[in-house]
Short mmCIF file of C-alpha atoms in Angstrom, two decimals:
data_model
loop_
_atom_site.label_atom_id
_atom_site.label_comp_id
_atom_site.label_asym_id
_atom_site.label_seq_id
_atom_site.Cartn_x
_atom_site.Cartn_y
_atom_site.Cartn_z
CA UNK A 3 23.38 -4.07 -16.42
CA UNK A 4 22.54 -0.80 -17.80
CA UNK A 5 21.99 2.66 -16.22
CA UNK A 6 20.67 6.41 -17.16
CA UNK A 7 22.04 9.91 -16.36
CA UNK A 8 20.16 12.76 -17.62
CA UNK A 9 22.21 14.47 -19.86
CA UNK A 10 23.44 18.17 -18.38
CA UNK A 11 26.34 20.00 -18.81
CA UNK A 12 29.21 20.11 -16.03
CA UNK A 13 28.53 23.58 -15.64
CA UNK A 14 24.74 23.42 -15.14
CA UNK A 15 24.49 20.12 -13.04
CA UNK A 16 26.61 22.34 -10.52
CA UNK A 17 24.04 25.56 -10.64
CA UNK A 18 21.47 23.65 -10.42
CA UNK A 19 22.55 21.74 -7.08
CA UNK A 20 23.76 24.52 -5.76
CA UNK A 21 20.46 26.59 -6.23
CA UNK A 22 18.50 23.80 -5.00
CA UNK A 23 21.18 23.41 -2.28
CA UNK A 24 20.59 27.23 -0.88
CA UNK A 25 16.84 26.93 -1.09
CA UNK A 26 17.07 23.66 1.30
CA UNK A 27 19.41 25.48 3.46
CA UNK A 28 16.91 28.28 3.70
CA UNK A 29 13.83 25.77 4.08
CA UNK A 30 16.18 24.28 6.76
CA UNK A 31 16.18 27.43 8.42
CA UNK A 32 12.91 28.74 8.47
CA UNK A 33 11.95 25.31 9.82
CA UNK A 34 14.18 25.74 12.63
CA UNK A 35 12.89 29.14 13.38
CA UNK A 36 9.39 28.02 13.54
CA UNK A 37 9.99 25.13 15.64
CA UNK A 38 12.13 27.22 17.77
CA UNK A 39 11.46 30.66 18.15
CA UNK A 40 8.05 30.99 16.75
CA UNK A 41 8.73 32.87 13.98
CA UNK A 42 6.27 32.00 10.66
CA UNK A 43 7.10 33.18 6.87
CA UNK A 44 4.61 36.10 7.66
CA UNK A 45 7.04 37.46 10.25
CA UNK A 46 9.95 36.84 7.95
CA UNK A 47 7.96 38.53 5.69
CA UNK A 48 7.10 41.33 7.38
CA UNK A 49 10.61 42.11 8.42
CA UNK A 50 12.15 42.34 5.04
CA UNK A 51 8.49 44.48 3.44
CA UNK A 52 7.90 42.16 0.77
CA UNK A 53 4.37 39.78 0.87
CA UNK A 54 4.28 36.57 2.44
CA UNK A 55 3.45 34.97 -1.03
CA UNK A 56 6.62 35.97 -2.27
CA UNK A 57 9.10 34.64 -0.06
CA UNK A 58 6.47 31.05 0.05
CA UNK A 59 7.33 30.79 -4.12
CA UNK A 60 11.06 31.23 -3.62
CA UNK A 61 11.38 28.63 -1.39
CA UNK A 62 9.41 26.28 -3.36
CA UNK A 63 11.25 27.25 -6.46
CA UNK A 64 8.93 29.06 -8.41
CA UNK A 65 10.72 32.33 -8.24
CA UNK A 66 14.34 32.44 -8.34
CA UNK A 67 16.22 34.11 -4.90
CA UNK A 68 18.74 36.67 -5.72
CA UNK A 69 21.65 36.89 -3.74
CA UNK A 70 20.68 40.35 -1.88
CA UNK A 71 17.45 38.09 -1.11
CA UNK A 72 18.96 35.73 0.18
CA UNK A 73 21.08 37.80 2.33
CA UNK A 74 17.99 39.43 3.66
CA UNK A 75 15.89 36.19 4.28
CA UNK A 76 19.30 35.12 6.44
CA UNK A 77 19.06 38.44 8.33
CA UNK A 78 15.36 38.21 9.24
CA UNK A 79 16.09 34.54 10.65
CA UNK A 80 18.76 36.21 12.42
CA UNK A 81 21.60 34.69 10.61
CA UNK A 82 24.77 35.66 8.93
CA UNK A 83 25.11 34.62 4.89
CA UNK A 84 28.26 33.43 3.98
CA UNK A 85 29.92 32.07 1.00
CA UNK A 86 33.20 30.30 -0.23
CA UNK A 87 34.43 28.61 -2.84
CA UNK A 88 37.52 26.31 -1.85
CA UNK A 89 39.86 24.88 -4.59
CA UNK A 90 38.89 21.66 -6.10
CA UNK A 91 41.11 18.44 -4.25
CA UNK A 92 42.89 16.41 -6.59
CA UNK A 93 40.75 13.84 -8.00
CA UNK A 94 43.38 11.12 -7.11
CA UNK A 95 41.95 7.45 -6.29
CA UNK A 96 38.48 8.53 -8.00
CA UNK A 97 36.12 6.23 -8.91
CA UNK A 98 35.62 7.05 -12.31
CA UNK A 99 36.42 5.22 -15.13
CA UNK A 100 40.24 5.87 -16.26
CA UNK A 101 39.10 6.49 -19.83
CA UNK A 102 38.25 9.97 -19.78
CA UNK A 103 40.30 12.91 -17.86
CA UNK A 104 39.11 13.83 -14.60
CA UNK A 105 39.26 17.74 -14.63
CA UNK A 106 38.98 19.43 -11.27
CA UNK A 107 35.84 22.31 -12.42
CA UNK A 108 34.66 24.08 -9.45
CA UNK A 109 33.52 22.88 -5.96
CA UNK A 110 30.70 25.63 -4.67
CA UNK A 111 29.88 25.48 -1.15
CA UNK A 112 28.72 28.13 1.76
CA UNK A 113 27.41 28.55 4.89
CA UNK A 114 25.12 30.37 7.16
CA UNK A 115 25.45 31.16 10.69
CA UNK A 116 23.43 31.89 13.60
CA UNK A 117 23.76 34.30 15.63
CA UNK A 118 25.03 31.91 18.46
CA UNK A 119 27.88 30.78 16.17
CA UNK A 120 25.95 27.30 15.08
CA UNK A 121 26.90 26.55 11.53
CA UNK A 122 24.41 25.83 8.87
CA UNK A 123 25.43 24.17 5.87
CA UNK A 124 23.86 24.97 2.34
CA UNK A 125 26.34 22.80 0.92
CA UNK A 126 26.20 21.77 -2.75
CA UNK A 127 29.13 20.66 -4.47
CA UNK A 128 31.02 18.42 -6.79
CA UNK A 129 34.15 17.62 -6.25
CA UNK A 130 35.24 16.52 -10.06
CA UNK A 131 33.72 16.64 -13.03
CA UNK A 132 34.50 14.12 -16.09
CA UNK A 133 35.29 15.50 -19.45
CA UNK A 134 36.37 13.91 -22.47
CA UNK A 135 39.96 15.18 -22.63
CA UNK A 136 42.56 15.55 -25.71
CA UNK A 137 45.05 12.52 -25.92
CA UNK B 29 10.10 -13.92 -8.60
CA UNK B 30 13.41 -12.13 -8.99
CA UNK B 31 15.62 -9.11 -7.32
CA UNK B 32 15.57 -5.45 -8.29
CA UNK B 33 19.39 -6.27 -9.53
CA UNK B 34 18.09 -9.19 -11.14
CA UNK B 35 15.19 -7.26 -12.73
CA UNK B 36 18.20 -4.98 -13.71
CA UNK B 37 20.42 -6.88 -15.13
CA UNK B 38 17.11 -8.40 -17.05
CA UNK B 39 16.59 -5.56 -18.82
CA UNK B 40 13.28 -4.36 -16.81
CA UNK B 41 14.20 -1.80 -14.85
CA UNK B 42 17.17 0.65 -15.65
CA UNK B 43 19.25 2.09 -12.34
CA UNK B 44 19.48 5.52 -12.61
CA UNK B 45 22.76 7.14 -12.15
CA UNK B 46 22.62 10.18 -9.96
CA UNK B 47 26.14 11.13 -11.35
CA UNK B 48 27.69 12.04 -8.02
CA UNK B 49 31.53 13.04 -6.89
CA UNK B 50 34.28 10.51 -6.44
CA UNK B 51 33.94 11.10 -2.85
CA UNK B 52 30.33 10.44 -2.58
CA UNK B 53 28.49 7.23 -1.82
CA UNK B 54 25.47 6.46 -3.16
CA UNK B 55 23.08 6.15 -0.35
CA UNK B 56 19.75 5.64 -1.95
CA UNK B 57 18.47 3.83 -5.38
CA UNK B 58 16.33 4.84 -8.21
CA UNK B 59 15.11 2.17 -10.56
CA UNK B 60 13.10 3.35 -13.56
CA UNK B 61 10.83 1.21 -15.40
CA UNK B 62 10.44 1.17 -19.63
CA UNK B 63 8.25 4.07 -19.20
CA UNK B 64 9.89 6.32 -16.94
CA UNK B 65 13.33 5.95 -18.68
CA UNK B 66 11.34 6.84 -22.34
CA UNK B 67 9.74 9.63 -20.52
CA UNK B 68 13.36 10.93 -19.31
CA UNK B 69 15.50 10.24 -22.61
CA UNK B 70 12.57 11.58 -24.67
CA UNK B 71 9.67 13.66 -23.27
CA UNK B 72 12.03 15.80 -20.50
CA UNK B 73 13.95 17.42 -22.92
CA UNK B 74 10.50 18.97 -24.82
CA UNK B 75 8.82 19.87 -21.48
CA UNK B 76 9.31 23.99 -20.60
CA UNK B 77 9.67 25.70 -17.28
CA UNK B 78 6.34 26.30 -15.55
CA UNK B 79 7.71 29.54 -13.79
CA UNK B 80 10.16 31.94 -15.00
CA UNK B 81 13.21 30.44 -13.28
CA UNK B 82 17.00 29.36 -13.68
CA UNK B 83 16.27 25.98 -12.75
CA UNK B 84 14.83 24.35 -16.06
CA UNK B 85 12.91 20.89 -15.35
CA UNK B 86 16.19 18.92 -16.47
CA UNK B 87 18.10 20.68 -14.08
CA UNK B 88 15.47 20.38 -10.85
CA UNK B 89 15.11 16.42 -11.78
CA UNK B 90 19.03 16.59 -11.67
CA UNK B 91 19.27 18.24 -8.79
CA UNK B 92 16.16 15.95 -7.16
CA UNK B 93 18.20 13.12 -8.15
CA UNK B 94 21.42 14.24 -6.60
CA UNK B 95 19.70 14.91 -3.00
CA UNK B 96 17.85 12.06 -3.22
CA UNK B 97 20.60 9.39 -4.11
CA UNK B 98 23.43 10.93 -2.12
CA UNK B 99 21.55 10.36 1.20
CA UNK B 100 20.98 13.70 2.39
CA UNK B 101 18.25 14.98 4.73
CA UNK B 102 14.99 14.77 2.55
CA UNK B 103 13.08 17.53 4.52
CA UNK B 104 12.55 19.24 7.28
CA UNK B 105 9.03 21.11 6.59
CA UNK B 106 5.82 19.81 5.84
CA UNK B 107 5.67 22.41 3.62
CA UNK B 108 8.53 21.70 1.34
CA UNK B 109 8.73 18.13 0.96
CA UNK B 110 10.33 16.30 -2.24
CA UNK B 111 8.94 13.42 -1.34
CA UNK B 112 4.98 12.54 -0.48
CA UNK B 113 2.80 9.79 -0.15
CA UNK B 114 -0.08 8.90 -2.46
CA UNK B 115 -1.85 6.05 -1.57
CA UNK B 116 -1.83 2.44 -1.67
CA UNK B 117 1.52 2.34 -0.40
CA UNK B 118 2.87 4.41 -3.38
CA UNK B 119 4.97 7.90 -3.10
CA UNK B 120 5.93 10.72 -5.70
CA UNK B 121 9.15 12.39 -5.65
CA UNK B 122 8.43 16.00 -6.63
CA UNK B 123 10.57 19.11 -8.39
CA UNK B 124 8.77 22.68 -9.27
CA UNK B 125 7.52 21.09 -12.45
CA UNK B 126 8.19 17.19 -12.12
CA UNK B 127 6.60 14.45 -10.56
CA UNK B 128 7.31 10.67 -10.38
CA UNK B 129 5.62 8.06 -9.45
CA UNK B 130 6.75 5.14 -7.70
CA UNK B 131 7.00 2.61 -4.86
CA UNK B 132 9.52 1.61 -2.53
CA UNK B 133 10.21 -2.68 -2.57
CA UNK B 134 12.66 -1.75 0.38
CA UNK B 135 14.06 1.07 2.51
CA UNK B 136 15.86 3.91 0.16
CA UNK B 137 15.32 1.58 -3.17
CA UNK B 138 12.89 3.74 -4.93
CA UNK B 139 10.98 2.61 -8.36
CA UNK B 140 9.81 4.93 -10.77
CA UNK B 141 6.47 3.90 -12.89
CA UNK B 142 5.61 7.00 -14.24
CA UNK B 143 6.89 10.44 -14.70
CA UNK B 144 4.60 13.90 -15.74
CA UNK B 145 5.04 17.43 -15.31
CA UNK B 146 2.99 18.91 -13.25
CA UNK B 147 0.75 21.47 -14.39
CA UNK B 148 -0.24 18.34 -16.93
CA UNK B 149 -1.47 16.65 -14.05
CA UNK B 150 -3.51 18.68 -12.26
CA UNK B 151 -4.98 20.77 -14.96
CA UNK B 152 -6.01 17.19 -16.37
CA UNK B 153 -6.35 15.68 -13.04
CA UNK B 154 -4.33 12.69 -13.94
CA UNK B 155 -3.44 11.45 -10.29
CA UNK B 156 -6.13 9.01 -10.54
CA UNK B 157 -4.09 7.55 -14.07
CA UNK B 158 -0.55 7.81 -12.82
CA UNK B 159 -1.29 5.91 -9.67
CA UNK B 160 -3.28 3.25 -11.05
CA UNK B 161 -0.55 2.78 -14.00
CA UNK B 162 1.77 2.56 -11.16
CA UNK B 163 -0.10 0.00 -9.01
CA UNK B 164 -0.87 -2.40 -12.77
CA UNK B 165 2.96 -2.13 -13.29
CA UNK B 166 3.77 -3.00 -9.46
CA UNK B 167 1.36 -5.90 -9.80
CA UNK B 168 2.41 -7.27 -13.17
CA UNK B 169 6.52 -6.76 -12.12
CA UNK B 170 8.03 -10.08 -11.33
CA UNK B 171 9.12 -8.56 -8.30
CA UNK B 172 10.25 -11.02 -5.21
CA UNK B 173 7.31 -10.27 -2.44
CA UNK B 174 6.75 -8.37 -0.74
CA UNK B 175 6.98 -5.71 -3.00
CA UNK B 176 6.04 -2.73 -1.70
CA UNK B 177 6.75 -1.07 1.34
CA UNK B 178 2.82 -0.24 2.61
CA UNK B 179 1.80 2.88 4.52
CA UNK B 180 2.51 6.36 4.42
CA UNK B 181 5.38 7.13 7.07
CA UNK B 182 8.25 8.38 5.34
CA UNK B 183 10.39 7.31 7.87
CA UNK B 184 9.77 3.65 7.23
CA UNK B 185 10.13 4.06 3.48
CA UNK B 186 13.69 6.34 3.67
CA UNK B 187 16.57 7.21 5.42
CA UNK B 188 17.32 10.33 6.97
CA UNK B 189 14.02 12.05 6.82
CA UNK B 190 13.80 14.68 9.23
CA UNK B 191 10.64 15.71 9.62
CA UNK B 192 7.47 13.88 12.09
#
């Protein structure tokens, strides 16, 4: 049996899901507020003065979202950005192999709310990271 | 005829491992073939970001990867969907700059023929190549039958897609 990982630093294999994880979360979002409310890029657009093409490229990923973006794209869905960033758990009863140290990093994970209190998850974390460790 | 794990443990197809947390399951399978895995270990390293982002191609297969094998919610706009269907019953799995070509024997066990960057293949229009390549290797793969999952509903082909 044999398997692959691509090979990525602790560090970056967490920025990258977590990037990835916000842009879902706002995907997820303007999705719902389409479906819902009627309300189309253009309008989310419109609300925050920047061109429609511009917010359509950061949520496909060919433009990176700041974080005062993506604080405004949550207020023109009519949500409240949130963020946290919760102590790692002890890795205890992991399933990783016992050969290597299992070094808590740092678990990333936030949140956005509606206006009506539902919770919106834009969750992307790890909760331990394996690292070759000194004996 | 034989088993994905028995086409695994052969030597023909290599599991990919997502590299998720103690506390996550794996939910969903990727299986590379000889060509995808080459393509990974020695063409993804080499291949730049199309746009001017954070997220190098590495990172967004990683990250692809991640989503994909831990079972979450694959979409939830037509717009931005990861996954798509081809034709003859085969899908890609797509990042900014990455696509990969594949075919699912059954539900949330995914197969990967061929991998390309994007740009690549449409400036050189090489749909037409990847999914023939990919429909050869699916043919030639001592694969127990039925091997592919036919269609195009994603719904039939994974787990947890919400989207129509």
């Amino acid at each position: 049996m044999s398997s692959f990982q691509i090979s990525i630093s602790p560090s970056r294999r967490v920025a990258a899901r977590f990037i990835e994880g916000v842009r879902r979360a706002l995907q997820k979002a303007l999705a719902e507020e389409e479906r819902e409310n009627g309300v189309t890029q253009a309008d989310i657009a419109r609300r925050i003065g920047v061109n429609r093409s511009v917010i359509h490229r950061e949520l496909r990923g060919h433009r990176d979202i700041t974080l005062g973006r993506l604080a405004e794209l949550a207020w023109a869905m009519g949500r409240e950005p949130s963020f946290s960033m919760p102590k790692i758990r002890n890795a205890e009863g992991a399933n990783h192999p016992g050969t290597l140290g299992v070094v808590p990093t740092a678990e990333v994970s936030g949140f956005m709310t509606q206006a009506d209190g539902r919770n919106y998850s834009f969750v992307a974390s790890t909760s331990a990271q394996t690292f070759p460790t000194e004996a | 005829m034989a088993t994905l794990i028995e086409l695994e443990r052969n030597g023909v197809l290599t599991l990919l491992d997502p590299g998720l947390g103690s506390r996550e399951q794996e939910e969903r399978r990727i299986y590379l073939s000889k060509r995808a895995l080459e393509w990974l270990q020695n063409k993804l390293p080499q291949v730049g970001a199309t746009w001017n982002t954070e997220v190098s191609p590495t990172e967004q297969l990683d990250a692809l990867f991640y989503l994909f094998c831990s079972g979450q919610t694959i979409t939830y706009d037509w717009r931005f969907k990861p996954l798509r269907s081809v034709e003859l019953g085969i899908w890609e799995l797509k990042t900014a700059d990455i696509r990969l070509f594949g075919w699912f024997p059954i539900r949330d066990q995914f197969v990967a023929s061929g991998i390309g960057v994007k740009r690549d293949i449409i400036a050189h229009k090489l749909y037409p190549g990847y999914i023939g390549e990919c429909a050869r290797f699916r043919e030639q793969l001592n694969l127990d039958e039925p091997k592919f999952i036919p269609g195009d509903d994603p719904n039939v082909v994974v787990s947890n897609f919400d989207f129509p």
